[in-house]
């Protein structure tokens, strides 16, 4: 049984009511759980994802939860045109955008020398270019409003140099750098930019990985002092705080949700 049922986090975040939130990669995994958390907090949602089938299913579930339409944009967000289309879909539907969660990503986890040029490029595209294009498209909207919350999903592995994560960490480290730079640039425009950096998190993909490479997966879990991976709801809880109006004085931070695997 999960040590932290998602329902335990089901309280309402009053700071979120009627805010408009975009979650990239919101069709599956952590992204879907973040979207559901924000919907339960009272936000209106828009989703972008390359997985069109799962995107439609996720949007339908979120419409039921939030009671609002959930506009979607299907496509590879590492291409500028798809990122622009996602921001336009949310803006068109709701007339404003308060929150962007750059969650799209995922590793091609492999020893560095076993990567191919294609897997290296995919790793950077998925985890860094998606965030760059979405930030570029959303920032003019947030600046006009004088209000915005950008929350990136980075990775705690950047801090501890986890086995087989060099290429992935290059991309996520880029995202951590994007966070501090944008935070400073737009701090006086009402826009905060932060990153949540998870350690190994219990997703269906992690379960698959544990099955395929149990020894390596066990090493990932052994470095977590609490002795278990994060639950997706625990990542979503930190995102909910950083995405809220309440977090106005927190910007340029990379906050690990990691069971103590790195400290400070
Ligand atoms: N699961 C973990 O242990 C873990 C740990 C640290 C960080 N993260 C990060 O958390 C985020 C979510 O991970 P997850 O485990 O839920 O992965 P996931 O694969 O279950 O979900 C990622 C989602 O992003 C979408 N996506 C990927 N590339 C895309 C692109 N170019 N354009 C549009 N959509 C795209 C996928 O279709 C999918 O729906 C990722 O950024 C990942 O790097 C995960």
mmCIF file of C-alpha atoms and ligand atoms in Angstrom:
data_model
loop_
_atom_site.group_PDB
_atom_site.id
_atom_site.type_symbol
_atom_site.label_atom_id
_atom_site.label_comp_id
_atom_site.label_asym_id
_atom_site.label_seq_id
_atom_site.Cartn_x
_atom_site.Cartn_y
_atom_site.Cartn_z
ATOM 1 C CA UNK A 1 0.000 0.000 0.000
ATOM 2 C CA UNK A 2 1.207 3.498 -0.811
ATOM 3 C CA UNK A 3 2.633 5.193 2.304
ATOM 4 C CA UNK A 4 1.061 8.468 1.185
ATOM 5 C CA UNK A 5 -2.344 8.085 -0.489
ATOM 6 C CA UNK A 6 -3.072 10.934 -2.909
ATOM 7 C CA UNK A 7 -6.318 11.564 -1.041
ATOM 8 C CA UNK A 8 -4.332 12.742 1.998
ATOM 9 C CA UNK A 9 -3.372 15.793 -0.027
ATOM 10 C CA UNK A 10 -6.931 16.587 -1.037
ATOM 11 C CA UNK A 11 -7.317 19.792 0.953
ATOM 12 C CA UNK A 12 -8.269 22.909 -0.946
ATOM 13 C CA UNK A 13 -5.584 25.499 -1.579
ATOM 14 C CA UNK A 14 -7.648 28.697 -1.421
ATOM 15 C CA UNK A 15 -4.864 30.595 -3.140
ATOM 16 C CA UNK A 16 -5.500 28.608 -6.307
ATOM 17 C CA UNK A 17 -9.206 29.260 -6.879
ATOM 18 C CA UNK A 18 -9.955 30.128 -10.535
ATOM 19 C CA UNK A 19 -6.286 30.466 -11.443
ATOM 20 C CA UNK A 20 -5.467 29.193 -14.949
ATOM 21 C CA UNK A 21 -2.737 26.540 -15.038
ATOM 22 C CA UNK A 22 -0.976 24.836 -17.935
ATOM 23 C CA UNK A 23 0.728 21.502 -17.257
ATOM 24 C CA UNK A 24 3.040 20.155 -19.962
ATOM 25 C CA UNK A 25 3.378 16.399 -20.165
ATOM 26 C CA UNK A 26 0.116 16.360 -18.232
ATOM 27 C CA UNK A 27 -1.291 13.240 -19.887
ATOM 28 C CA UNK A 28 0.630 10.709 -17.789
ATOM 29 C CA UNK A 29 2.616 10.102 -14.641
ATOM 30 C CA UNK A 30 3.669 12.967 -12.400
ATOM 31 C CA UNK A 31 2.258 15.577 -14.800
ATOM 32 C CA UNK A 32 -1.236 14.128 -14.591
ATOM 33 C CA UNK A 33 -1.060 13.964 -10.792
ATOM 34 C CA UNK A 34 0.076 17.620 -10.675
ATOM 35 C CA UNK A 35 -2.791 18.623 -12.965
ATOM 36 C CA UNK A 36 -5.288 16.737 -10.811
ATOM 37 C CA UNK A 37 -3.898 18.349 -7.661
ATOM 38 C CA UNK A 38 -4.215 21.853 -9.152
ATOM 39 C CA UNK A 39 -7.744 21.072 -10.381
ATOM 40 C CA UNK A 40 -8.727 19.917 -6.872
ATOM 41 C CA UNK A 41 -7.174 23.134 -5.518
ATOM 42 C CA UNK A 42 -9.643 25.047 -7.724
ATOM 43 C CA UNK A 43 -7.565 25.909 -10.814
ATOM 44 C CA UNK A 44 -8.727 25.758 -14.426
ATOM 45 C CA UNK A 45 -6.444 23.510 -16.461
ATOM 46 C CA UNK A 46 -4.936 23.294 -19.935
ATOM 47 C CA UNK A 47 -2.705 20.386 -20.958
ATOM 48 C CA UNK A 48 -0.035 19.798 -23.595
ATOM 49 C CA UNK A 49 1.461 16.428 -24.436
ATOM 50 C CA UNK A 50 2.841 14.466 -27.352
ATOM 51 C CA UNK A 51 0.752 11.415 -26.329
ATOM 52 C CA UNK A 52 -2.543 12.352 -27.971
ATOM 53 C CA UNK A 53 -4.631 9.404 -26.753
ATOM 54 C CA UNK A 54 -3.655 9.764 -23.100
ATOM 55 C CA UNK A 55 -4.070 13.537 -23.416
ATOM 56 C CA UNK A 56 -7.739 13.184 -24.374
ATOM 57 C CA UNK A 57 -8.358 10.761 -21.493
ATOM 58 C CA UNK A 58 -6.587 13.006 -18.967
ATOM 59 C CA UNK A 59 -8.518 16.086 -20.138
ATOM 60 C CA UNK A 60 -11.831 14.243 -19.808
ATOM 61 C CA UNK A 61 -11.031 13.194 -16.209
ATOM 62 C CA UNK A 62 -9.923 16.718 -15.299
ATOM 63 C CA UNK A 63 -13.067 18.265 -16.795
ATOM 64 C CA UNK A 64 -15.098 16.149 -14.398
ATOM 65 C CA UNK A 65 -12.940 17.129 -11.426
ATOM 66 C CA UNK A 66 -12.644 20.849 -12.165
ATOM 67 C CA UNK A 67 -16.044 21.469 -13.724
ATOM 68 C CA UNK A 68 -14.368 23.512 -16.479
ATOM 69 C CA UNK A 69 -13.370 22.701 -20.055
ATOM 70 C CA UNK A 70 -9.741 21.543 -20.351
ATOM 71 C CA UNK A 71 -8.198 22.798 -23.598
ATOM 72 C CA UNK A 72 -5.391 20.624 -24.949
ATOM 73 C CA UNK A 73 -2.615 20.878 -27.509
ATOM 74 C CA UNK A 74 -1.159 17.634 -28.831
ATOM 75 C CA UNK A 75 2.365 17.714 -30.198
ATOM 76 C CA UNK A 76 6.065 17.727 -29.472
ATOM 77 C CA UNK A 77 6.705 20.739 -27.231
ATOM 78 C CA UNK A 78 10.383 20.698 -28.190
ATOM 79 C CA UNK A 79 9.105 22.385 -31.365
ATOM 80 C CA UNK A 80 8.333 26.053 -30.903
ATOM 81 C CA UNK A 81 5.081 25.912 -32.912
ATOM 82 C CA UNK A 82 3.541 23.327 -30.551
ATOM 83 C CA UNK A 83 4.542 25.306 -27.465
ATOM 84 C CA UNK A 84 3.019 28.450 -28.946
ATOM 85 C CA UNK A 85 -0.169 26.544 -29.812
ATOM 86 C CA UNK A 86 -0.511 25.299 -26.230
ATOM 87 C CA UNK A 87 -0.164 28.776 -24.727
ATOM 88 C CA UNK A 88 -2.613 30.145 -27.322
ATOM 89 C CA UNK A 89 -5.146 27.402 -26.516
ATOM 90 C CA UNK A 90 -5.118 28.265 -22.795
ATOM 91 C CA UNK A 91 -5.175 31.999 -23.394
ATOM 92 C CA UNK A 92 -8.003 31.630 -25.933
ATOM 93 C CA UNK A 93 -10.107 29.527 -23.563
ATOM 94 C CA UNK A 94 -9.641 31.492 -20.345
ATOM 95 C CA UNK A 95 -8.243 34.932 -21.286
ATOM 96 C CA UNK A 96 -5.259 34.642 -18.912
ATOM 97 C CA UNK A 97 -2.552 32.209 -17.768
ATOM 98 C CA UNK A 98 -1.404 32.279 -14.160
ATOM 99 C CA UNK A 99 0.663 29.109 -13.917
ATOM 100 C CA UNK A 100 2.938 27.143 -16.228
ATOM 101 C CA UNK A 101 4.232 23.791 -14.975
ATOM 102 C CA UNK A 102 7.044 22.594 -17.253
ATOM 103 C CA UNK A 103 6.775 18.887 -16.482
ATOM 104 C CA UNK A 104 7.190 17.328 -19.962
ATOM 105 C CA UNK A 105 10.367 15.302 -20.020
ATOM 106 C CA UNK A 106 11.722 11.999 -18.893
ATOM 107 C CA UNK A 107 15.058 10.394 -19.180
ATOM 108 C CA UNK A 108 16.793 8.217 -21.644
ATOM 109 C CA UNK A 109 18.708 6.771 -18.699
ATOM 110 C CA UNK A 110 21.873 5.139 -19.976
ATOM 111 C CA UNK A 111 25.634 5.050 -19.394
ATOM 112 C CA UNK A 112 27.006 8.084 -21.217
ATOM 113 C CA UNK A 113 29.048 6.176 -23.797
ATOM 114 C CA UNK A 114 26.093 3.941 -24.654
ATOM 115 C CA UNK A 115 23.972 6.889 -25.772
ATOM 116 C CA UNK A 116 23.592 7.415 -29.511
ATOM 117 C CA UNK A 117 23.523 10.878 -31.086
ATOM 118 C CA UNK A 118 19.737 10.410 -31.371
ATOM 119 C CA UNK A 119 19.172 9.510 -27.706
ATOM 120 C CA UNK A 120 21.362 12.424 -26.608
ATOM 121 C CA UNK A 121 19.348 14.840 -28.737
ATOM 122 C CA UNK A 122 16.039 13.395 -27.549
ATOM 123 C CA UNK A 123 17.132 13.790 -23.929
ATOM 124 C CA UNK A 124 17.935 17.481 -24.363
ATOM 125 C CA UNK A 125 14.869 18.149 -26.539
ATOM 126 C CA UNK A 126 12.412 16.543 -24.124
ATOM 127 C CA UNK A 127 13.767 17.978 -20.914
ATOM 128 C CA UNK A 128 15.124 21.383 -21.864
ATOM 129 C CA UNK A 129 13.782 22.681 -25.179
ATOM 130 C CA UNK A 130 10.199 21.942 -24.120
ATOM 131 C CA UNK A 131 10.664 24.259 -21.122
ATOM 132 C CA UNK A 132 12.521 26.943 -23.079
ATOM 133 C CA UNK A 133 9.807 27.217 -25.755
ATOM 134 C CA UNK A 134 6.942 27.174 -23.265
ATOM 135 C CA UNK A 135 8.589 29.878 -21.131
ATOM 136 C CA UNK A 136 9.208 32.029 -24.217
ATOM 137 C CA UNK A 137 5.579 31.736 -25.229
ATOM 138 C CA UNK A 138 4.003 32.282 -21.806
ATOM 139 C CA UNK A 139 6.167 35.082 -20.389
ATOM 140 C CA UNK A 140 4.672 37.920 -22.509
ATOM 141 C CA UNK A 141 1.203 36.908 -21.220
ATOM 142 C CA UNK A 142 2.363 36.838 -17.586
ATOM 143 C CA UNK A 143 4.211 40.155 -17.930
ATOM 144 C CA UNK A 144 1.086 41.828 -19.346
ATOM 145 C CA UNK A 145 -0.911 40.514 -16.376
ATOM 146 C CA UNK A 146 1.805 41.506 -13.895
ATOM 147 C CA UNK A 147 1.405 38.025 -12.423
ATOM 148 C CA UNK A 148 2.756 34.561 -13.138
ATOM 149 C CA UNK A 149 4.067 31.374 -11.587
ATOM 150 C CA UNK A 150 6.429 29.118 -13.522
ATOM 151 C CA UNK A 151 7.278 25.799 -11.885
ATOM 152 C CA UNK A 152 9.743 23.515 -13.649
ATOM 153 C CA UNK A 153 10.154 19.843 -12.860
ATOM 154 C CA UNK A 154 13.907 19.306 -12.646
ATOM 155 C CA UNK A 155 15.755 16.431 -11.030
ATOM 156 C CA UNK A 156 17.575 15.815 -7.775
ATOM 157 C CA UNK A 157 20.046 13.671 -9.765
ATOM 158 C CA UNK A 158 21.679 16.937 -10.905
ATOM 159 C CA UNK A 159 22.823 17.395 -7.310
ATOM 160 C CA UNK A 160 24.127 13.874 -6.665
ATOM 161 C CA UNK A 161 25.355 12.760 -10.115
ATOM 162 C CA UNK A 162 23.244 9.620 -10.097
ATOM 163 C CA UNK A 163 24.533 6.623 -12.086
ATOM 164 C CA UNK A 164 23.656 6.695 -15.823
ATOM 165 C CA UNK A 165 22.137 10.170 -15.573
ATOM 166 C CA UNK A 166 24.882 12.352 -17.171
ATOM 167 C CA UNK A 167 22.985 13.282 -20.350
ATOM 168 C CA UNK A 168 19.693 13.664 -18.496
ATOM 169 C CA UNK A 169 21.431 15.811 -15.885
ATOM 170 C CA UNK A 170 22.870 18.024 -18.632
ATOM 171 C CA UNK A 171 19.295 18.751 -19.714
ATOM 172 C CA UNK A 172 17.836 19.111 -16.211
ATOM 173 C CA UNK A 173 20.842 21.170 -15.088
ATOM 174 C CA UNK A 174 20.055 23.474 -18.014
ATOM 175 C CA UNK A 175 16.536 23.756 -16.685
ATOM 176 C CA UNK A 176 17.854 24.599 -13.207
ATOM 177 C CA UNK A 177 19.955 27.351 -14.837
ATOM 178 C CA UNK A 178 16.954 28.631 -16.790
ATOM 179 C CA UNK A 179 15.150 28.903 -13.451
ATOM 180 C CA UNK A 180 17.622 31.223 -11.753
ATOM 181 C CA UNK A 181 18.123 33.383 -14.850
ATOM 182 C CA UNK A 182 14.420 33.891 -15.546
ATOM 183 C CA UNK A 183 13.672 34.418 -11.866
ATOM 184 C CA UNK A 184 16.061 37.366 -11.710
ATOM 185 C CA UNK A 185 15.000 38.799 -15.064
ATOM 186 C CA UNK A 186 11.283 38.851 -14.252
ATOM 187 C CA UNK A 187 11.261 39.253 -10.456
ATOM 188 C CA UNK A 188 9.966 42.816 -10.665
ATOM 189 C CA UNK A 189 7.142 41.864 -13.049
ATOM 190 C CA UNK A 190 5.160 39.706 -10.626
ATOM 191 C CA UNK A 191 6.501 36.466 -12.120
ATOM 192 C CA UNK A 192 8.207 33.824 -9.982
ATOM 193 C CA UNK A 193 10.208 30.932 -11.449
ATOM 194 C CA UNK A 194 11.131 27.867 -9.394
ATOM 195 C CA UNK A 195 12.055 24.238 -9.918
ATOM 196 C CA UNK A 196 10.910 21.175 -8.019
ATOM 197 C CA UNK A 197 13.645 18.525 -8.179
ATOM 198 C CA UNK A 198 12.332 15.019 -7.429
ATOM 199 C CA UNK A 199 14.407 11.972 -6.578
ATOM 200 C CA UNK A 200 13.224 8.603 -7.937
ATOM 201 C CA UNK A 201 9.444 8.838 -7.940
ATOM 202 C CA UNK A 202 7.002 5.955 -7.983
ATOM 203 C CA UNK A 203 5.523 6.053 -11.475
ATOM 204 C CA UNK A 204 4.531 3.133 -13.723
ATOM 205 C CA UNK A 205 7.811 3.750 -15.574
ATOM 206 C CA UNK A 206 9.853 3.418 -12.389
ATOM 207 C CA UNK A 207 8.089 0.127 -11.679
ATOM 208 C CA UNK A 208 9.074 -1.075 -15.196
ATOM 209 C CA UNK A 209 12.663 0.046 -14.628
ATOM 210 C CA UNK A 210 12.821 -1.800 -11.297
ATOM 211 C CA UNK A 211 11.682 -4.931 -13.135
ATOM 212 C CA UNK A 212 14.169 -4.551 -16.023
ATOM 213 C CA UNK A 213 17.235 -3.329 -14.087
ATOM 214 C CA UNK A 214 16.638 -4.271 -10.444
ATOM 215 C CA UNK A 215 20.273 -3.804 -9.364
ATOM 216 C CA UNK A 216 20.616 -0.278 -10.762
ATOM 217 C CA UNK A 217 17.129 0.698 -9.555
ATOM 218 C CA UNK A 218 17.983 -0.534 -6.063
ATOM 219 C CA UNK A 219 21.075 1.725 -6.063
ATOM 220 C CA UNK A 220 18.783 4.692 -6.864
ATOM 221 C CA UNK A 221 16.534 3.830 -3.921
ATOM 222 C CA UNK A 222 19.361 2.959 -1.512
ATOM 223 C CA UNK A 223 20.661 6.548 -1.581
ATOM 224 C CA UNK A 224 17.307 7.856 -0.305
ATOM 225 C CA UNK A 225 17.520 8.024 3.512
ATOM 226 C CA UNK A 226 13.770 7.523 3.909
ATOM 227 C CA UNK A 227 14.233 4.205 2.093
ATOM 228 C CA UNK A 228 11.570 4.636 -0.549
ATOM 229 C CA UNK A 229 10.889 6.561 -3.752
ATOM 230 C CA UNK A 230 8.743 9.695 -3.660
ATOM 231 C CA UNK A 231 5.021 9.391 -4.302
ATOM 232 C CA UNK A 232 3.737 11.461 -7.241
ATOM 233 C CA UNK A 233 1.355 13.280 -4.888
ATOM 234 C CA UNK A 234 4.340 14.475 -2.845
ATOM 235 C CA UNK A 235 5.816 16.175 -5.919
ATOM 236 C CA UNK A 236 2.411 17.675 -6.736
ATOM 237 C CA UNK A 237 2.089 19.064 -3.215
ATOM 238 C CA UNK A 238 5.268 21.155 -3.574
ATOM 239 C CA UNK A 239 4.169 22.300 -7.042
ATOM 240 C CA UNK A 240 0.820 23.397 -5.604
ATOM 241 C CA UNK A 241 2.549 25.628 -3.059
ATOM 242 C CA UNK A 242 5.028 27.182 -5.512
ATOM 243 C CA UNK A 243 2.240 27.747 -8.066
ATOM 244 C CA UNK A 244 0.080 29.602 -5.555
ATOM 245 C CA UNK A 245 -0.127 33.335 -4.901
ATOM 246 C CA UNK A 246 1.051 32.550 -1.364
ATOM 247 C CA UNK A 247 4.568 31.767 -2.674
ATOM 248 C CA UNK A 248 5.165 35.318 -3.970
ATOM 249 C CA UNK A 249 8.492 35.695 -2.114
ATOM 250 C CA UNK A 250 9.965 32.381 -3.280
ATOM 251 C CA UNK A 251 11.742 32.648 -6.628
ATOM 252 C CA UNK A 252 14.862 31.307 -8.329
ATOM 253 C CA UNK A 253 14.867 28.205 -6.118
ATOM 254 C CA UNK A 254 15.527 24.567 -6.932
ATOM 255 C CA UNK A 255 13.671 22.690 -4.204
ATOM 256 C CA UNK A 256 14.389 18.997 -3.886
ATOM 257 C CA UNK A 257 11.610 16.623 -2.867
ATOM 258 C CA UNK A 258 13.893 13.724 -2.233
ATOM 259 C CA UNK A 259 13.522 11.965 1.117
ATOM 260 C CA UNK A 260 16.856 13.487 2.158
ATOM 261 C CA UNK A 261 18.964 12.025 -0.664
ATOM 262 C CA UNK A 262 20.750 15.331 -0.972
ATOM 263 C CA UNK A 263 20.645 17.852 1.822
ATOM 264 C CA UNK A 264 21.041 21.641 1.744
HETATM 265 N N1 LIG B 1 9.754 9.535 -12.318
HETATM 266 C C1 LIG B 1 10.874 9.927 -11.718
HETATM 267 O O1 LIG B 1 11.490 9.166 -10.963
HETATM 268 C C2 LIG B 1 11.400 11.319 -11.943
HETATM 269 C C3 LIG B 1 12.463 11.767 -11.138
HETATM 270 C C4 LIG B 1 12.949 13.066 -11.330
HETATM 271 C C5 LIG B 1 12.365 13.878 -12.300
HETATM 272 N N2 LIG B 1 11.338 13.401 -13.062
HETATM 273 C C6 LIG B 1 10.764 14.293 -14.065
HETATM 274 O O2 LIG B 1 9.369 14.432 -13.826
HETATM 275 C C7 LIG B 1 8.698 14.691 -15.072
HETATM 276 C C8 LIG B 1 7.573 13.679 -15.247
HETATM 277 O O3 LIG B 1 8.143 12.391 -15.291
HETATM 278 P P1 LIG B 1 7.293 11.046 -15.291
HETATM 279 O O4 LIG B 1 8.109 10.034 -14.579
HETATM 280 O O5 LIG B 1 5.899 11.302 -14.874
HETATM 281 O O6 LIG B 1 7.363 10.686 -16.849
HETATM 282 P P2 LIG B 1 6.242 10.141 -17.863
HETATM 283 O O7 LIG B 1 6.981 9.623 -19.050
HETATM 284 O O8 LIG B 1 5.288 9.238 -17.160
HETATM 285 O O9 LIG B 1 5.462 11.444 -18.273
HETATM 286 C C9 LIG B 1 6.056 12.425 -19.070
HETATM 287 C C10 LIG B 1 4.999 13.023 -19.950
HETATM 288 O O10 LIG B 1 5.627 14.014 -20.781
HETATM 289 C C11 LIG B 1 5.235 13.802 -22.116
HETATM 290 N N3 LIG B 1 6.306 14.276 -22.987
HETATM 291 C C12 LIG B 1 7.587 13.826 -23.055
HETATM 292 N N4 LIG B 1 8.270 14.497 -23.982
HETATM 293 C C13 LIG B 1 7.409 15.402 -24.516
HETATM 294 C C14 LIG B 1 7.521 16.391 -25.517
HETATM 295 N N5 LIG B 1 8.676 16.567 -26.186
HETATM 296 N N6 LIG B 1 6.443 17.148 -25.821
HETATM 297 C C15 LIG B 1 5.270 16.963 -25.167
HETATM 298 N N7 LIG B 1 5.098 16.036 -24.211
HETATM 299 C C16 LIG B 1 6.153 15.274 -23.887
HETATM 300 C C17 LIG B 1 5.021 12.291 -22.236
HETATM 301 O O11 LIG B 1 4.193 11.944 -23.347
HETATM 302 C C18 LIG B 1 4.372 11.984 -20.896
HETATM 303 O O12 LIG B 1 2.968 12.149 -20.931
HETATM 304 C C19 LIG B 1 9.765 14.602 -16.150
HETATM 305 O O13 LIG B 1 10.213 15.895 -16.476
HETATM 306 C C20 LIG B 1 10.858 13.795 -15.498
HETATM 307 O O14 LIG B 1 12.120 14.041 -16.078
HETATM 308 C C21 LIG B 1 10.839 12.151 -12.899
#
